[in-house]
Amino acid sequence: MKKPAPINEEIVLDPKRYIVSETDEHGKLTFCNDYFIEICGYSKEELLGNPHSIIRHPDMPKIVFKLLWETISQGKNINAVIKNLAKDGRYYWVFTEFESRRDTDTGKIIGYTASRKTISKHVTEIISDLYAKLLEIEKAEGIEASEAYLNAYLKDKGEDITFQNFMENIHKFY
């Protein structure tokens, strides 16, 4: 499926509704709630079985997804601010809570659940500047340089600030 060309038009989310999706352990969509389908503009048939990255916006730095996958593949939950791309090229910002799902018998990770809610304009302004810088570094120097910049950025915020802490704090305090 061909990705749409991004346009500079934001989809305003209903702060009282959640976007929910589930994937298998490889990131292929296995469930999407009605609000997810409504917002992203794809049909259920277009979504299920396809990689969740179908809605990945090109403004998102790869380092964010690298950190997400490293965390959830270890069975740990993580939160992140994500910019998604709808089928019509519009975008929407969400604060996403990623959780691992495990087989009740074996404990093996069998998939992931993502629940998303709207975030304030102030948060998107802060994070979009950081993401733009990370993306610029990735394009010029690669993902390792982007990760080094992010680590330095987080260290500047405080000794023990991790990406996870930063994401939680930015959502709580802004």
mmCIF file of C-alpha atoms in Angstrom:
data_model
loop_
_atom_site.group_PDB
_atom_site.id
_atom_site.type_symbol
_atom_site.label_atom_id
_atom_site.label_comp_id
_atom_site.label_asym_id
_atom_site.label_seq_id
_atom_site.Cartn_x
_atom_site.Cartn_y
_atom_site.Cartn_z
ATOM 1 C CA MET A 1 0.000 0.000 0.000
ATOM 2 C CA LYS A 2 1.382 3.383 -1.002
ATOM 3 C CA LYS A 3 1.808 5.927 1.786
ATOM 4 C CA PRO A 4 -0.020 9.228 1.340
ATOM 5 C CA ALA A 5 1.849 12.479 0.849
ATOM 6 C CA PRO A 6 1.739 14.425 4.126
ATOM 7 C CA ILE A 7 -0.203 17.679 4.189
ATOM 8 C CA ASN A 8 0.064 20.330 6.861
ATOM 9 C CA GLU A 9 -3.395 19.864 8.322
ATOM 10 C CA GLU A 10 -3.947 18.529 11.818
ATOM 11 C CA ILE A 11 -6.815 16.272 12.790
ATOM 12 C CA VAL A 12 -8.282 17.502 16.064
ATOM 13 C CA LEU A 13 -8.948 14.592 18.403
ATOM 14 C CA ASP A 14 -11.799 14.275 20.860
ATOM 15 C CA PRO A 15 -10.172 14.454 24.317
ATOM 16 C CA LYS A 16 -12.855 12.141 25.708
ATOM 17 C CA ARG A 17 -12.110 9.280 23.305
ATOM 18 C CA TYR A 18 -9.217 6.851 23.072
ATOM 19 C CA ILE A 19 -7.630 5.392 19.978
ATOM 20 C CA VAL A 20 -6.811 1.736 20.624
ATOM 21 C CA SER A 21 -4.939 -0.785 18.524
ATOM 22 C CA GLU A 22 -3.304 -4.142 19.065
ATOM 23 C CA THR A 23 -0.551 -5.858 17.126
ATOM 24 C CA ASP A 24 1.072 -9.234 17.088
ATOM 25 C CA GLU A 25 4.641 -9.586 18.346
ATOM 26 C CA HIS A 26 5.947 -8.402 14.944
ATOM 27 C CA GLY A 27 3.930 -5.171 14.865
ATOM 28 C CA LYS A 28 1.177 -6.284 12.470
ATOM 29 C CA LEU A 29 -2.239 -4.922 13.372
ATOM 30 C CA THR A 30 -4.678 -7.446 14.848
ATOM 31 C CA PHE A 31 -7.278 -5.048 16.308
ATOM 32 C CA CYS A 32 -8.339 -1.421 15.817
ATOM 33 C CA ASN A 33 -11.180 0.272 17.634
ATOM 34 C CA ASP A 34 -13.740 2.330 15.719
ATOM 35 C CA TYR A 35 -12.154 5.646 16.735
ATOM 36 C CA PHE A 36 -8.759 4.512 15.387
ATOM 37 C CA ILE A 37 -10.414 3.649 12.063
ATOM 38 C CA GLU A 38 -12.315 6.958 12.004
ATOM 39 C CA ILE A 39 -9.231 9.086 12.698
ATOM 40 C CA CYS A 40 -6.691 7.355 10.467
ATOM 41 C CA GLY A 41 -9.138 7.016 7.563
ATOM 42 C CA TYR A 42 -8.226 3.452 6.620
ATOM 43 C CA SER A 43 -10.842 0.726 6.614
ATOM 44 C CA LYS A 44 -10.566 -2.158 9.044
ATOM 45 C CA GLU A 45 -9.673 -4.408 6.117
ATOM 46 C CA GLU A 46 -6.844 -2.083 5.055
ATOM 47 C CA LEU A 47 -5.436 -2.042 8.576
ATOM 48 C CA LEU A 48 -5.659 -5.590 9.905
ATOM 49 C CA GLY A 49 -2.676 -7.727 8.981
ATOM 50 C CA ASN A 50 -0.594 -4.726 7.937
ATOM 51 C CA PRO A 51 2.309 -3.255 9.908
ATOM 52 C CA HIS A 52 1.331 -0.598 12.423
ATOM 53 C CA SER A 53 3.839 1.606 10.624
ATOM 54 C CA ILE A 54 1.140 2.174 7.984
ATOM 55 C CA ILE A 55 0.314 5.317 9.984
ATOM 56 C CA ARG A 56 3.903 6.369 10.725
ATOM 57 C CA HIS A 57 4.430 10.010 9.855
ATOM 58 C CA PRO A 58 7.706 10.835 8.087
ATOM 59 C CA ASP A 59 8.318 13.588 10.675
ATOM 60 C CA MET A 60 8.884 10.894 13.316
ATOM 61 C CA PRO A 61 12.536 10.125 14.040
ATOM 62 C CA LYS A 62 13.502 6.451 13.857
ATOM 63 C CA ILE A 63 15.243 6.638 17.232
ATOM 64 C CA VAL A 64 11.859 7.000 18.951
ATOM 65 C CA PHE A 65 10.663 3.705 17.479
ATOM 66 C CA LYS A 66 13.995 2.034 18.216
ATOM 67 C CA LEU A 67 13.591 2.947 21.901
ATOM 68 C CA LEU A 68 9.946 1.868 21.896
ATOM 69 C CA TRP A 69 10.728 -1.547 20.399
ATOM 70 C CA GLU A 70 13.701 -2.096 22.725
ATOM 71 C CA THR A 71 11.451 -1.405 25.717
ATOM 72 C CA ILE A 72 8.307 -3.310 24.770
ATOM 73 C CA SER A 73 10.199 -6.327 23.440
ATOM 74 C CA GLN A 74 11.608 -6.686 26.969
ATOM 75 C CA GLY A 75 8.048 -6.812 28.289
ATOM 76 C CA LYS A 76 8.216 -3.302 29.742
ATOM 77 C CA ASN A 77 5.563 -0.679 29.095
ATOM 78 C CA ILE A 78 6.436 2.739 27.707
ATOM 79 C CA ASN A 79 4.704 6.013 26.890
ATOM 80 C CA ALA A 80 5.573 8.291 23.995
ATOM 81 C CA VAL A 81 4.367 11.300 22.074
ATOM 82 C CA ILE A 82 3.756 10.206 18.479
ATOM 83 C CA LYS A 83 2.799 12.028 15.296
ATOM 84 C CA ASN A 84 0.710 9.784 13.046
ATOM 85 C CA LEU A 85 -0.225 10.064 9.380
ATOM 86 C CA ALA A 86 -3.814 9.558 8.250
ATOM 87 C CA LYS A 87 -4.728 8.023 4.901
ATOM 88 C CA ASP A 88 -5.635 11.448 3.492
ATOM 89 C CA GLY A 89 -2.216 12.920 4.419
ATOM 90 C CA ARG A 90 -3.355 14.833 7.490
ATOM 91 C CA TYR A 91 -1.636 14.245 10.818
ATOM 92 C CA TYR A 92 -2.560 13.847 14.465
ATOM 93 C CA TRP A 93 -0.487 13.955 17.638
ATOM 94 C CA VAL A 94 -1.141 11.471 20.435
ATOM 95 C CA PHE A 95 0.261 10.456 23.773
ATOM 96 C CA THR A 96 0.504 6.689 23.433
ATOM 97 C CA GLU A 97 0.760 4.074 26.159
ATOM 98 C CA PHE A 98 2.392 0.917 24.784
ATOM 99 C CA GLU A 99 1.846 -2.310 26.732
ATOM 100 C CA SER A 100 3.107 -5.817 26.082
ATOM 101 C CA ARG A 101 0.590 -8.674 25.995
ATOM 102 C CA ARG A 102 1.745 -12.088 27.164
ATOM 103 C CA ASP A 103 0.507 -15.629 26.716
ATOM 104 C CA THR A 104 -1.041 -16.571 30.063
ATOM 105 C CA ASP A 105 0.481 -20.062 29.988
ATOM 106 C CA THR A 106 4.010 -19.412 28.754
ATOM 107 C CA GLY A 107 4.544 -15.741 29.632
ATOM 108 C CA LYS A 108 5.858 -15.202 26.096
ATOM 109 C CA ILE A 109 5.104 -11.831 24.500
ATOM 110 C CA ILE A 110 2.384 -12.381 21.916
ATOM 111 C CA GLY A 111 1.646 -8.793 20.986
ATOM 112 C CA TYR A 112 1.249 -5.208 22.027
ATOM 113 C CA THR A 113 -1.576 -2.835 22.862
ATOM 114 C CA ALA A 114 -1.401 0.881 22.187
ATOM 115 C CA SER A 115 -3.874 3.293 23.745
ATOM 116 C CA ARG A 116 -3.714 6.883 22.636
ATOM 117 C CA LYS A 117 -5.145 10.127 23.871
ATOM 118 C CA THR A 118 -4.894 13.718 22.801
ATOM 119 C CA ILE A 119 -2.187 16.039 24.134
ATOM 120 C CA SER A 120 -1.911 19.765 24.616
ATOM 121 C CA LYS A 121 -0.658 22.075 21.886
ATOM 122 C CA HIS A 122 2.192 23.129 24.181
ATOM 123 C CA VAL A 123 3.496 19.552 24.333
ATOM 124 C CA THR A 124 3.398 19.174 20.569
ATOM 125 C CA GLU A 125 5.316 22.421 20.150
ATOM 126 C CA ILE A 126 8.069 21.226 22.503
ATOM 127 C CA ILE A 127 8.286 17.726 21.106
ATOM 128 C CA SER A 128 8.024 18.696 17.444
ATOM 129 C CA ASP A 129 11.182 20.828 17.767
ATOM 130 C CA LEU A 130 13.065 17.937 19.391
ATOM 131 C CA TYR A 131 11.801 15.427 16.818
ATOM 132 C CA ALA A 132 12.727 17.761 13.946
ATOM 133 C CA LYS A 133 16.280 18.024 15.291
ATOM 134 C CA LEU A 134 16.541 14.243 15.764
ATOM 135 C CA LEU A 135 15.253 13.655 12.234
ATOM 136 C CA GLU A 136 17.717 16.174 10.811
ATOM 137 C CA ILE A 137 20.580 14.390 12.576
ATOM 138 C CA GLU A 138 19.351 10.969 11.399
ATOM 139 C CA LYS A 139 19.251 12.119 7.779
ATOM 140 C CA ALA A 140 22.751 13.619 7.950
ATOM 141 C CA GLU A 141 24.574 11.246 10.318
ATOM 142 C CA GLY A 142 22.388 8.204 11.040
ATOM 143 C CA ILE A 143 20.374 6.826 13.913
ATOM 144 C CA GLU A 144 23.378 6.391 16.232
ATOM 145 C CA ALA A 145 24.104 10.132 16.061
ATOM 146 C CA SER A 146 20.427 10.839 16.677
ATOM 147 C CA GLU A 147 20.493 8.598 19.752
ATOM 148 C CA ALA A 148 23.634 10.336 21.048
ATOM 149 C CA TYR A 149 21.948 13.714 20.648
ATOM 150 C CA LEU A 150 18.814 12.474 22.427
ATOM 151 C CA ASN A 151 20.878 11.055 25.305
ATOM 152 C CA ALA A 152 22.715 14.371 25.681
ATOM 153 C CA TYR A 153 19.400 16.239 25.535
ATOM 154 C CA LEU A 154 17.944 14.026 28.267
ATOM 155 C CA LYS A 155 21.082 14.290 30.419
ATOM 156 C CA ASP A 156 20.768 18.056 30.194
ATOM 157 C CA LYS A 157 17.245 17.698 31.639
ATOM 158 C CA GLY A 158 18.582 15.856 34.705
ATOM 159 C CA GLU A 159 20.971 13.123 35.779
ATOM 160 C CA ASP A 160 18.513 10.223 35.726
ATOM 161 C CA ILE A 161 16.077 11.313 33.044
ATOM 162 C CA THR A 162 15.334 8.502 30.638
ATOM 163 C CA PHE A 163 13.269 8.735 27.480
ATOM 164 C CA GLN A 164 10.397 7.112 29.389
ATOM 165 C CA ASN A 165 10.643 9.613 32.276
ATOM 166 C CA PHE A 166 10.815 12.511 29.855
ATOM 167 C CA MET A 167 7.710 11.342 27.994
ATOM 168 C CA GLU A 168 5.758 10.869 31.218
ATOM 169 C CA ASN A 169 6.884 14.209 32.631
ATOM 170 C CA ILE A 170 6.207 16.190 29.482
ATOM 171 C CA HIS A 171 2.676 14.846 29.436
ATOM 172 C CA LYS A 172 2.057 15.484 33.150
ATOM 173 C CA PHE A 173 3.548 18.916 33.471
ATOM 174 C CA TYR A 174 2.834 20.654 30.199
#
